[in-house]
Each structure stands twice: as structure tokens, then as C-alpha cells.
Coordinates of C-alpha atoms and ligand atoms in Angstrom, one line a residue:
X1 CA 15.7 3.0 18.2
X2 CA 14.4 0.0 16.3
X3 CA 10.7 0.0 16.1
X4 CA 9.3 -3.4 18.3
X5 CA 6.2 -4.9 16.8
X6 CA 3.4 -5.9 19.6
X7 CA 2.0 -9.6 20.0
X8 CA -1.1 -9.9 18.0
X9 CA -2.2 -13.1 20.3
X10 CA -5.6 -15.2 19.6
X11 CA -6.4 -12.5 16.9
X12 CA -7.0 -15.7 14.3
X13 CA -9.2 -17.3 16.9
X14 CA -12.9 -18.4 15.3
X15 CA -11.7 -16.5 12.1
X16 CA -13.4 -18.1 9.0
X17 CA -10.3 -18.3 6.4
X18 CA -10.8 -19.6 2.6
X19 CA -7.2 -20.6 1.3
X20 CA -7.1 -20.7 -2.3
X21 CA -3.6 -22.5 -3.5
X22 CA -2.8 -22.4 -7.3
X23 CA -0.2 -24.0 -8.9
X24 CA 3.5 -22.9 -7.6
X25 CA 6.1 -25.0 -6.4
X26 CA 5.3 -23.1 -3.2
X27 CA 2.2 -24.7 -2.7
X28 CA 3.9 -27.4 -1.1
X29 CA 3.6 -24.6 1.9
X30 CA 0.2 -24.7 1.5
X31 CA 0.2 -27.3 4.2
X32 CA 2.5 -25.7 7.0
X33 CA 0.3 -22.4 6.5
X34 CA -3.4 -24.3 7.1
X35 CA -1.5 -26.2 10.5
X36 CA -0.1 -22.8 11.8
X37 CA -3.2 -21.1 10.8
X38 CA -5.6 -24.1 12.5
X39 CA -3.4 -24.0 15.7
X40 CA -4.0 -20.6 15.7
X41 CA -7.9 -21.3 16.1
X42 CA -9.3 -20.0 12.5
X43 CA -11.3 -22.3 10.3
X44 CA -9.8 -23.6 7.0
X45 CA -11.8 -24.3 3.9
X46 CA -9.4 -24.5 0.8
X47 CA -9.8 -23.8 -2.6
X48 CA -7.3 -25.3 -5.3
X49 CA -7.1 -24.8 -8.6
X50 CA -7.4 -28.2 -11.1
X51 CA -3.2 -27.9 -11.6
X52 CA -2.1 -27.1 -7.8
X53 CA -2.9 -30.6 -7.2
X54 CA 0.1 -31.3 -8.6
X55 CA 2.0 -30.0 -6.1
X56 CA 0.1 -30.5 -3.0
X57 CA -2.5 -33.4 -2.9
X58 CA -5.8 -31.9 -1.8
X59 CA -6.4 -35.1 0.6
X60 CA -3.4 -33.6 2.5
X61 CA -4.5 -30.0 3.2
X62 CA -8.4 -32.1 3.6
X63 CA -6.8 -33.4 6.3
X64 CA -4.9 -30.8 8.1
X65 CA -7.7 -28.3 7.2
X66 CA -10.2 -30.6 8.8
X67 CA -12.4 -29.7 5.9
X68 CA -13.3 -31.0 2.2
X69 CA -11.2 -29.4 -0.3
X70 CA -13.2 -27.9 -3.4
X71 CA -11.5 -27.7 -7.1
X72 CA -14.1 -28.0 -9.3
X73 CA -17.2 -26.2 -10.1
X74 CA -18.8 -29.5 -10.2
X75 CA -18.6 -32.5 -7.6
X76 CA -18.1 -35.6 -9.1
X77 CA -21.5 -36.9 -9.2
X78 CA -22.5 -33.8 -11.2
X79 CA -23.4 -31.3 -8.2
X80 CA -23.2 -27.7 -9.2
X81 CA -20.6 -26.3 -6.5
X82 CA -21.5 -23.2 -4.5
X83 CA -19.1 -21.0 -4.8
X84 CA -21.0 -17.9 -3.6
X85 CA -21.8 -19.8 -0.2
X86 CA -17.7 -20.6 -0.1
X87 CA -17.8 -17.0 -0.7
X88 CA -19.8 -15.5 1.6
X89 CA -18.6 -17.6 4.3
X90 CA -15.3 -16.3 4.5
X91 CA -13.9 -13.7 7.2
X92 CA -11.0 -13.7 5.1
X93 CA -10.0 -14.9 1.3
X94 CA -6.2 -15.6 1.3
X95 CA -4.6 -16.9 -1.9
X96 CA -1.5 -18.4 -1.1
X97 CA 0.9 -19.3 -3.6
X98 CA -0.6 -17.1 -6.1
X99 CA 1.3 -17.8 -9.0
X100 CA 1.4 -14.9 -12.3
X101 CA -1.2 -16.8 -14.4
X102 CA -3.5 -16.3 -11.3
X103 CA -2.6 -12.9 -10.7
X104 CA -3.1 -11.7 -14.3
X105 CA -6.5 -13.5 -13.9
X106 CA -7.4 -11.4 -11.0
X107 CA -6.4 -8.3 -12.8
X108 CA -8.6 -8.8 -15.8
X109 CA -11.4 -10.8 -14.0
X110 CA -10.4 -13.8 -16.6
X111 CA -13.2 -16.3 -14.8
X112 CA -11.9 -20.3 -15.8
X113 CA -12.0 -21.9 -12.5
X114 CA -13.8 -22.5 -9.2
X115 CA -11.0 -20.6 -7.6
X116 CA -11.2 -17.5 -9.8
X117 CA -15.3 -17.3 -9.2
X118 CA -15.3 -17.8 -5.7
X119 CA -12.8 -14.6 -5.7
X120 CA -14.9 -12.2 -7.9
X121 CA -17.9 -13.4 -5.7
X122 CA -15.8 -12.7 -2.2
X123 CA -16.7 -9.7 -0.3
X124 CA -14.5 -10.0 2.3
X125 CA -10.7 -8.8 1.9
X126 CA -8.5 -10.8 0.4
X127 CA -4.8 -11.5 0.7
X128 CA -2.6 -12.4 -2.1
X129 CA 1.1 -14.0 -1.5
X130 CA 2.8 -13.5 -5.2
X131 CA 4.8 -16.8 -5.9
X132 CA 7.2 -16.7 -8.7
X133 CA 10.6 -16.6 -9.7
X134 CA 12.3 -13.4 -9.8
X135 CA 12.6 -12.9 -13.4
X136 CA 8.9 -13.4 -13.8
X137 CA 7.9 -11.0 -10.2
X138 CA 10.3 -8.0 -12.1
X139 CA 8.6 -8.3 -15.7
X140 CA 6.4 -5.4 -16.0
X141 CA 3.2 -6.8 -16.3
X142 CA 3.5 -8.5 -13.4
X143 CA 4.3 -5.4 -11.9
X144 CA 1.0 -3.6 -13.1
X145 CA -1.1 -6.7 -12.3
X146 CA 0.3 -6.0 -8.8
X147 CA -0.5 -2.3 -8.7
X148 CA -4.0 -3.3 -10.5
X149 CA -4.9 -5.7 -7.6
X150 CA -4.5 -3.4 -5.4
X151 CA -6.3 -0.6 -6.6
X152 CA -9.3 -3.2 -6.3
X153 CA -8.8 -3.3 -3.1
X154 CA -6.7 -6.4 -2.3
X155 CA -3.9 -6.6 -0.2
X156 CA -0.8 -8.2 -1.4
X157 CA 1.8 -10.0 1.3
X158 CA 4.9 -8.7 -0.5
X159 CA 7.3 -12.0 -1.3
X160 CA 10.7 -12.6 -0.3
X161 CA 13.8 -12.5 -1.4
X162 CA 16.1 -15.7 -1.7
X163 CA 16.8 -18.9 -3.5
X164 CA 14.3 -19.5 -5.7
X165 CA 13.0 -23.1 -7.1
X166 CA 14.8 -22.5 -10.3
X167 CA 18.1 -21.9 -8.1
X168 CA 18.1 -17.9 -9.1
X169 CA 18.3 -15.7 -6.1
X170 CA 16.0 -12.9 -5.4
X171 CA 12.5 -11.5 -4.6
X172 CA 10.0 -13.4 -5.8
X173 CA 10.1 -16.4 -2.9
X174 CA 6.2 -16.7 -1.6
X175 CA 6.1 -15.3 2.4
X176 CA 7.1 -17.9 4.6
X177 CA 4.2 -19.1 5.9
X178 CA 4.7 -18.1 9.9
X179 CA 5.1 -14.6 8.2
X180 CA 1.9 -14.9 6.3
X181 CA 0.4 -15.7 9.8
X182 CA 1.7 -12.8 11.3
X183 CA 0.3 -10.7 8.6
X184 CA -3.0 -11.9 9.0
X185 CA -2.7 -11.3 13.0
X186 CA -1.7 -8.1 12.4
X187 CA -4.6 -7.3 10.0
X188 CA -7.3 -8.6 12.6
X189 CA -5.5 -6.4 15.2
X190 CA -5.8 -3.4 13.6
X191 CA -9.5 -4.2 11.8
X192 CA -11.7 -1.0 12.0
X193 CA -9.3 1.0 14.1
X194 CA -10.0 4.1 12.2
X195 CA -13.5 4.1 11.6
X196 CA -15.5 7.6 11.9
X197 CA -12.1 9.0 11.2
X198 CA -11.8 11.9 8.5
X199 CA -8.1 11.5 6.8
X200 CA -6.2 13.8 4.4
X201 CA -3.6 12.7 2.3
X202 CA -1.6 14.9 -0.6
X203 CA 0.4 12.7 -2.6
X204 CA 2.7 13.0 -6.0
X205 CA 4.1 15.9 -7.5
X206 CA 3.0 19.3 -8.7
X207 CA 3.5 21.1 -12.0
X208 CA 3.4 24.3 -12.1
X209 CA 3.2 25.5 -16.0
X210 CA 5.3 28.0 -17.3
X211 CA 3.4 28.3 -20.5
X212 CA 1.0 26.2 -22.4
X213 CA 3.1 23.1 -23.0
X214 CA 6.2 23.3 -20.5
X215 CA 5.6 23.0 -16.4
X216 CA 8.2 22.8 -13.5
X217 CA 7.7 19.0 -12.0
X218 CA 9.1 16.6 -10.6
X219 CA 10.3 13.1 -10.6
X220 CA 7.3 11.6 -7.4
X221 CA 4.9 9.1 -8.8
X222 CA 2.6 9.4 -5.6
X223 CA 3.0 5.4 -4.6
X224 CA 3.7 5.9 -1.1
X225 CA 0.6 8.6 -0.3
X226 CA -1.8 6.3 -2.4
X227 CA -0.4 3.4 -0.3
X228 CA -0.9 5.2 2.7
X229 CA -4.1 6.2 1.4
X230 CA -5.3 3.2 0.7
X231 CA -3.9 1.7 4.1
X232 CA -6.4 4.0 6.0
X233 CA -9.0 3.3 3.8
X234 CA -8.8 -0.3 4.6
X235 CA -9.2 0.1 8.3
X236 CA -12.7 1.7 7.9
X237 CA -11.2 5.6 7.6
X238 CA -13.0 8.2 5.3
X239 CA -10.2 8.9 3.0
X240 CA -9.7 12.0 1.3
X241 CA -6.4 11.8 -1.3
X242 CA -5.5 15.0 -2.9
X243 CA -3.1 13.7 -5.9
X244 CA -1.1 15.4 -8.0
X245 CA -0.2 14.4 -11.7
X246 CA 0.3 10.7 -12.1
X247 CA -0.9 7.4 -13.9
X248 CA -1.8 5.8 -10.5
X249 CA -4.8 5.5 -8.7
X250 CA -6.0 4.0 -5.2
X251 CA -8.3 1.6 -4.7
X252 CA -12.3 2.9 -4.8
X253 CA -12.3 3.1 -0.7
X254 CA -10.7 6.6 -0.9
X255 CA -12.2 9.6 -2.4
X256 CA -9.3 10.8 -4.9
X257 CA -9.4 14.9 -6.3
X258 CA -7.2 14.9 -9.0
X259 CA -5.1 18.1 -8.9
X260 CA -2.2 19.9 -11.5
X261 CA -0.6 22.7 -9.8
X262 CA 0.6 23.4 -5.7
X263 CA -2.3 26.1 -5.8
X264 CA -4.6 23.3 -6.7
X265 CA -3.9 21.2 -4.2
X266 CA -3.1 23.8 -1.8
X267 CA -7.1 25.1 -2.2
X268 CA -9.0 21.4 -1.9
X269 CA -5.9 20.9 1.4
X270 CA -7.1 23.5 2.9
X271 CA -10.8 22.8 2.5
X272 CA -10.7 19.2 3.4
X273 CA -8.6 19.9 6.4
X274 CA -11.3 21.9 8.3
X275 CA -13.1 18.7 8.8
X276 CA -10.2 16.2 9.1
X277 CA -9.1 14.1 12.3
X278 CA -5.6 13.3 10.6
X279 CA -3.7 15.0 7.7
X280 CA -0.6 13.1 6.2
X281 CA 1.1 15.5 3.7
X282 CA 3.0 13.0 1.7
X283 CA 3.1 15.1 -1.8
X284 CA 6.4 16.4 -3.5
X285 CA 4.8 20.0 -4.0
X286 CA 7.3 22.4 -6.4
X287 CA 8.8 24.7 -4.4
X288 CA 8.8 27.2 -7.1
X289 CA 6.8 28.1 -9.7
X290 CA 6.7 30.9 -12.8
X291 CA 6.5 34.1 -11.7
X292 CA 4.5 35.0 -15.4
X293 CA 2.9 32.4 -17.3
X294 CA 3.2 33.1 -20.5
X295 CA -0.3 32.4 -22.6
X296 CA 1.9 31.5 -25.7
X297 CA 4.7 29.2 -26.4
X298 CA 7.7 30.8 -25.2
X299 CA 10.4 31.0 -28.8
X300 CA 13.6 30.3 -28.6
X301 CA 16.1 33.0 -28.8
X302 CA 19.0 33.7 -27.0
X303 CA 22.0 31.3 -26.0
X304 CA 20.6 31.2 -22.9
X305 CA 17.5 32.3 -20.3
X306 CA 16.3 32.6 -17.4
X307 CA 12.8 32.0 -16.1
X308 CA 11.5 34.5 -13.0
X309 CA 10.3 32.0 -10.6
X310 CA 8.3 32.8 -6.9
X311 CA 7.9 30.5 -4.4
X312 CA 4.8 28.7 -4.1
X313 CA 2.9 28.1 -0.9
X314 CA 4.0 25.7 1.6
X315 CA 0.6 23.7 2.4
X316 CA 1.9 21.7 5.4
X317 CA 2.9 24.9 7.0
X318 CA 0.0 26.5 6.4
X319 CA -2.4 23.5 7.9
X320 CA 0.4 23.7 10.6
X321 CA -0.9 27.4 11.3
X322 CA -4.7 26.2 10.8
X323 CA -4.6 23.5 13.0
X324 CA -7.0 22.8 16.2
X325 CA -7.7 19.0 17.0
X326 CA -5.8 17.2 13.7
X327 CA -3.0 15.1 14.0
X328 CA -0.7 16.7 11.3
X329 CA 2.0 14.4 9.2
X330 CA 4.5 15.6 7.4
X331 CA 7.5 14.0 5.0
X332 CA 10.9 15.0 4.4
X333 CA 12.9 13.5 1.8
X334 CA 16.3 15.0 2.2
X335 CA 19.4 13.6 0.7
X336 CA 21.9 15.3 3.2
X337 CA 21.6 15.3 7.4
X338 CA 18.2 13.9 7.3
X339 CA 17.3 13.4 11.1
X340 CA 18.6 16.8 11.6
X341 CA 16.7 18.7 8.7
X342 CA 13.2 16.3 9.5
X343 CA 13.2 17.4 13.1
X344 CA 13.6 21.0 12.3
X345 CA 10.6 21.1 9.9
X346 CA 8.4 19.5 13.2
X347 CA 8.5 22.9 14.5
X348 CA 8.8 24.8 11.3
X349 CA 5.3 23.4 10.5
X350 CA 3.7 22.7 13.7
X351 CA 3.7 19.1 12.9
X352 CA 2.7 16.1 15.2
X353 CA 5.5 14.0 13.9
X354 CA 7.3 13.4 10.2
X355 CA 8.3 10.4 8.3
X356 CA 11.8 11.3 7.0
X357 CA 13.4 9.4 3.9
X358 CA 16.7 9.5 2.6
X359 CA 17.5 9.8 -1.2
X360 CA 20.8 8.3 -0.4
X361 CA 19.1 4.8 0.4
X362 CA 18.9 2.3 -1.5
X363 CA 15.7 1.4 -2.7
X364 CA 14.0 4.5 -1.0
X365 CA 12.8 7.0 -2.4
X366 CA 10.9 8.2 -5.9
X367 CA 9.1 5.7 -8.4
X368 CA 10.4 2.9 -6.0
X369 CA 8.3 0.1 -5.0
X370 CA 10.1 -0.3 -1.6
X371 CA 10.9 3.1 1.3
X372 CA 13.1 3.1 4.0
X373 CA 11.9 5.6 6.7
X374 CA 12.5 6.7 9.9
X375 CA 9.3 8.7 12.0
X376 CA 10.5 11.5 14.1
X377 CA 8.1 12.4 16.9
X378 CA 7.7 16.0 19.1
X379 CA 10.3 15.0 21.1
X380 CA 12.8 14.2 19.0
X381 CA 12.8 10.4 19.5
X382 CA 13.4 8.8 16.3
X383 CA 12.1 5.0 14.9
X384 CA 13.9 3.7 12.4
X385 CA 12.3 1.0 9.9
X386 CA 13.7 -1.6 7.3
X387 CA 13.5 -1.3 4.1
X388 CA 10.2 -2.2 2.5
X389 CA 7.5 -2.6 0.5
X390 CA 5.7 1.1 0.1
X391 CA 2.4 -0.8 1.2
X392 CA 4.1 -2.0 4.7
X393 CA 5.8 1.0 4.8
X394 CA 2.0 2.3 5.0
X395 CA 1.1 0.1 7.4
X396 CA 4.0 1.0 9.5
X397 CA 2.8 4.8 9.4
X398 CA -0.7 4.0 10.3
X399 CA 0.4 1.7 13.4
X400 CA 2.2 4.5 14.5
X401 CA -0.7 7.0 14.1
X402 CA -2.5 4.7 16.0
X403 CA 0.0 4.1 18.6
X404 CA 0.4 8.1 18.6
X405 CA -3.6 8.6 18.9
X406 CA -4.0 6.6 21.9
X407 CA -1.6 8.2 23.9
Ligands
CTP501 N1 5.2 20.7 1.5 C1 4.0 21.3 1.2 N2 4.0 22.4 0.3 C2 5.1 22.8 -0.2 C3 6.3 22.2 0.1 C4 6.4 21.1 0.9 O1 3.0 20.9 1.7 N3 5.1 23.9 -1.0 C5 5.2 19.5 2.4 C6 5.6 18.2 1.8 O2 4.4 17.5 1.3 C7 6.2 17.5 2.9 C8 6.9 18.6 3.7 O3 6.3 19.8 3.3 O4 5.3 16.9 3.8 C9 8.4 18.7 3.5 O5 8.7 18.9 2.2 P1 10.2 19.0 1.7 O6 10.2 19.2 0.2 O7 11.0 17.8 2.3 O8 10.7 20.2 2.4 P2 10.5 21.8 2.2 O9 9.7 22.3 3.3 O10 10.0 22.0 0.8 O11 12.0 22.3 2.3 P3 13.3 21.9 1.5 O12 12.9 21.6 0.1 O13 14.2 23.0 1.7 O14 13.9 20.6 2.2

């Protein structure tokens, strides 16, 4: 069963938006995105940095916008601008092409424009739409400056995929504008929804050390629990992340205990989940770990050997066994009979309902920067999803909590 998404109607209505439009050929949207967004009822001020304006004149978004344009920090009669005011004024900061030099900006707090200041003065959220061609969106740095943004907190509209200015296909195209819309709706809808709410998320993998320089691991990099993590976070919840071994982080909203080994994570779980209103148990715990560590290096010897291993604790199953009021989550990344193997673990574990994800996708799965997931609930109804970005897949999962919680 596909999973409908609701009408968010008048949520723009009287919303103060600042549009900041830097210089991408896609700022020519610029001007269908202030209409849509102005006949939606928010107010537009705009924001453009000195070489957008050669893609979209400022005197055409004045007009649409209903509102002076700003580019400098000083008017042309020599008037310091106030950006803090532009700043402060905003319900919502959306930057919209945001091209890579602006987006490397962002992630290094480089400060050389009126655009730049007014967003390290903002202290509202604020929305980026990535804008470049697909060569440029894979390159790695633009990849960390992505992950860096949001682990300040922004929230990134993910871009598209399809013909590109430079007549290369793929992702890299900026949102379409009505989808950009729609984003924002959606955000207003949900604004708050889990304030005074105590969440739990594990996320990435475990290693469980055989001896002082080898561990059992494994191959999770923990982006989909930190984007989940972070997704609650944003929507006002106390956010607990236990993480397991990995370079990322989530943004400072969520309260992150940094954990090595299953029994690690399976103590500060347990702890945390005594308190908790929801518990999402995203983290690829080992399933096995040395049955004797060995406090030396183990020598090589024989031709071949074999390591004792013991299972290690199951820490969904046992919050399935502690649990009173929570609303327990759990995962299941399988890469044969999914639906079948996800549903049985609902009862195994005494689970609410589990997100299941398939190996065999493509683009789901480990160290990806997109999922594919379908959410099983008690009674064995199953919502599929599309294939997305890990951060919409996030959102997806905390819709459905929310959808489930109100029930
Ligand atoms: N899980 C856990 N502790 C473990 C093993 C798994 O908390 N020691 C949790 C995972 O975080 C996930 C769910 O259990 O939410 C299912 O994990 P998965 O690896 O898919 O299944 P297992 O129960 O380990 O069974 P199998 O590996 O046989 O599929």
C-alpha cells in the first residue's frame, strides 16, 4: 500500500520567509518560487548575492515579492544594511538555488557577502536547495559540506535528478519550486509536534574487540539513525542518540553518547529507555562477539583458526521485555523475504512497528545517502516508500510516529 501524503493547506499563511538566491542558473526559479510562495500567503523579503543578479534581475523578484530586494551590505547612498533585523525577522531562511561556492561558505562560516551574514546571524531554521550540476553535487567535498550543514542544524531540500544546464543528466537539478513549497508546508505542519517528548535512538555499528587491535564490525555508518535523530530533534523532541563507532555526528539539538561495543550501548539503552516516550532502535549491533578477549595480540600460527564467539545481547528485545508506555521502533535490514522476516521480529521483540530495508535495493542500505523502506505496523499492514534521501526517509518515519501516536 503506497503511503498518501496529507494536504498541508494555509500552513504558509502570514509566515515571514527570507529567500536568499545565489548565483545558479536555477535562479531563474527564483521568481516562480516567491509567486507560489506569496499566493500561498507568506511574506517575501529576498536576499541575493552581488552575482545572482545575473541571472535573475532583483527588480523582478522586487516585484513579485512585493518587497525591496537587499544585495549589499551598504545601500547606495552609503547606509549600513541591517542584516540582523533581515535576520531576526524571518520565520524561515530559505536559500534557494544554493550553488557549491555558497554551500562551502556555509560550511566554513566564510562571511563575504550580505547574504552569508544575514545567515550566520539567522536564528530561525533554514532551508537550503543545493543547485549544481551532477558532477560538482557527487564531488566529495560537496558531499561533506552537505553532511557539515546539517549537523549545524540546517535542513537541506535534497535536488533532483534530470537534465542539467550543462545537458548532463542526473541529481544535482535544484527542487522544483512547487516541491520546495510543499516542503516548506510540510515543515510548518509538523512544527513542534514532539515537544516534551523523550526519544531514543541507537544508531551505527558495534565492535566488539577480540583483542587489543582486532574487533568484529561492521560495514553501518549510522546516517539514517543520526538523520532520524536529528529529524526529532528538529520538531522540538529531547533527543537521546546512542551511536556506535563512526566519523559522523548530528547536529547539537540531540544529546549524542558515543559508544564502542553492543554491551556499551546495550547499558546507556537501557538506562535512557526508563524515561523515554519513543525508542527507534536503528543500530547494526554485532550479533556475536569473542567469547575471550585476549589482553595480547593474538600471533599467528596455524594455517587456519577459529575464534569462540557468544552471542551478544539483543537490546531491542530486551527494551521489548521492559517496555510500559514507549512506543518501540525497530529495523530490519534483510536481504532475503524481507516483509516476511520484519513482521516476525514485531512479535519477537514486542515492537510497536519496524521500518524494514532491503540490501537487494538499489541505493538502500549501508553508507548510502538514499533508503528505500517499507514500515510494518502490529497488524501486519505494510507502507511502502520511494527511494530517498536518508533525511526524508527520516521524515517519513517521524510522520508515521506521529500518525501512529495519535491514534
Ligand atoms: N538489534 C539490537 N541488538 C542486537 C541485534 C539487533 O538492538 N544485538 C536490533 C537492531 O537495532 C534492529 C533490530 O534489532 O532494530 C533487528 O536487527 P537485525 O540485525 O535485522 O535482526 P536480528 O534480530 O539481529 O536477526 P537476524 O540478524 O537474524 O536478522
Amino acid at each position: 500500500m503506497a503511503h498518501s501524503t496529507l494536504p498541508f493547506l494555509f500552513m504558509l499563511n502570514g509566515k515571514k520567509i527570507l529567500l536568499g538566491v545565489t548565483a545558479g542558473i536555477a535562479a531563474y526559479k527564483a521568481a516562480t518560487l516567491v509567486r507560489l510562495l506569496v499566493k500561498k500567503g507568506a511574506e517575501i523579503k529576498v536576499i541575493m548575492t552581488p552575482d545572482a543578479q545575473t541571472f535573475v534581475s532583483p527588480q523582478t523578484l522586487s516585484v513579485l515579492s512585493k518587497n525591496k530586494v537587499e544585495v549589499d551590505f551598504f545601500t547606495p547612498d552609503k547606509v549600513w544594511n541591517n542584516h540582523v533585523h533581515l535576520a531576526l525577522w524571518a520565520d524561515a531562511f530559505v536559500i534557494a538555488p544554493c550553488t557549491a561556492n555558497t554551500l562551502a561558505k556555509m560550511a566554513t562560516g566564510l562571511c563575504d557577502n550580505l547574504l552569508m551574514s544575514v545567515y550566520l546571524s539567522a536564528r530561525c531554521k533554514v532551508y537550503v536547495a543545493p543547485a549544481m550540476d551532477v558532477d560538482m553535487y557527487q564531488h566529495p567535498t560537496a558531499k561533506n559540506n552537505i553532511q557539515k550543514i546539517i549537523s549545524y542544524g540546517n535542513i537541506v531540500i535534497p535536488p533532483e535528478n534530470g537534465e542539467l544546464a550543462s545537458g548532463l543528466h542526473g541529481e544535482g537539478r535544484m527542487a522544483e519550486p512547487e516541491n520546495i513549497v510543499s516542503f516548506l508546508e510540510k515543515e510548518f505542519e509538523n512544527h513542534g509536534s514532539f515537544k516534551g517528548k523523550k526519544v531514543l535512538i541507537s544508531a551505527g555499528p558495534t565492535y566488539e574487540e577480540i583483542d587489543p587491535v582486532r574487533f568484529i564490525g561492521n560495514r553501518s555508518s549510522g546516517k539514517m539513525g543520526i538523520a532520524i535523530a536529528n529529524a526529532f530533534a528538529h520538531e522540538g523532541a529531547d533527543v537521546t542518540l546512542v551511536l556506535g563507532p563512526t566519523h559522523l555526528a548530528p547536529n547539537s539539538a540531540v544529546k549524542c553518547i558515543r559508544v564502542e561495543s553492543s554491551n556499551e550501548m546495550y547499558a546507556n539503552c537501557t538506562e535512557a529507555f526508563k524515561t523515554s516516550d519513543i525508542a527507534i532502535m536503528s543500530a547494526a549491533v554485532a550479533d556475536y562477539k569473542a567469547a575471550d578477549y585476549s589482553s595480547q595480540k593474538i600471533k599467528k600460527k596455524e594455517d587456519t583458526f577459529q575464534i569462540n564467539l557468544t552471542k551478544t545481547t539483543d537490546i531491542l528485545a530486551e527494551l521489548g521485555k521492559q517496555k510500559k508506555q514507549q512506543c518501540l521502533v525497530g529495523f530490519a535490514l534483510e536481504t532475503e523475504n524481507v516483509i516476511e522476516y520484519a513482521t516476525k521480529k514485531i512479535k519477537a521483540k514486542n515492537l510497536d512497528f519496524i521500518i524494514a530495508n532491503s540490501l537487494q535495493d538499489k541505493g538502500a542500505g549501508f553508507a548510502t545517502d538514499t533508503n528505500k523502506i517499507s514500515i510494518i505496523d502490529k497488524g501486519d499492514k505494510v507502507f511502502d516508500y520511494d527511494l530517498k534521501s536518508k533525511e526524508e526517509v527520516a521524515k517519513d518515519i517521524l510522520n508515521f510516529t506521529l500518525n501512529y501516536l495519535k491514534k
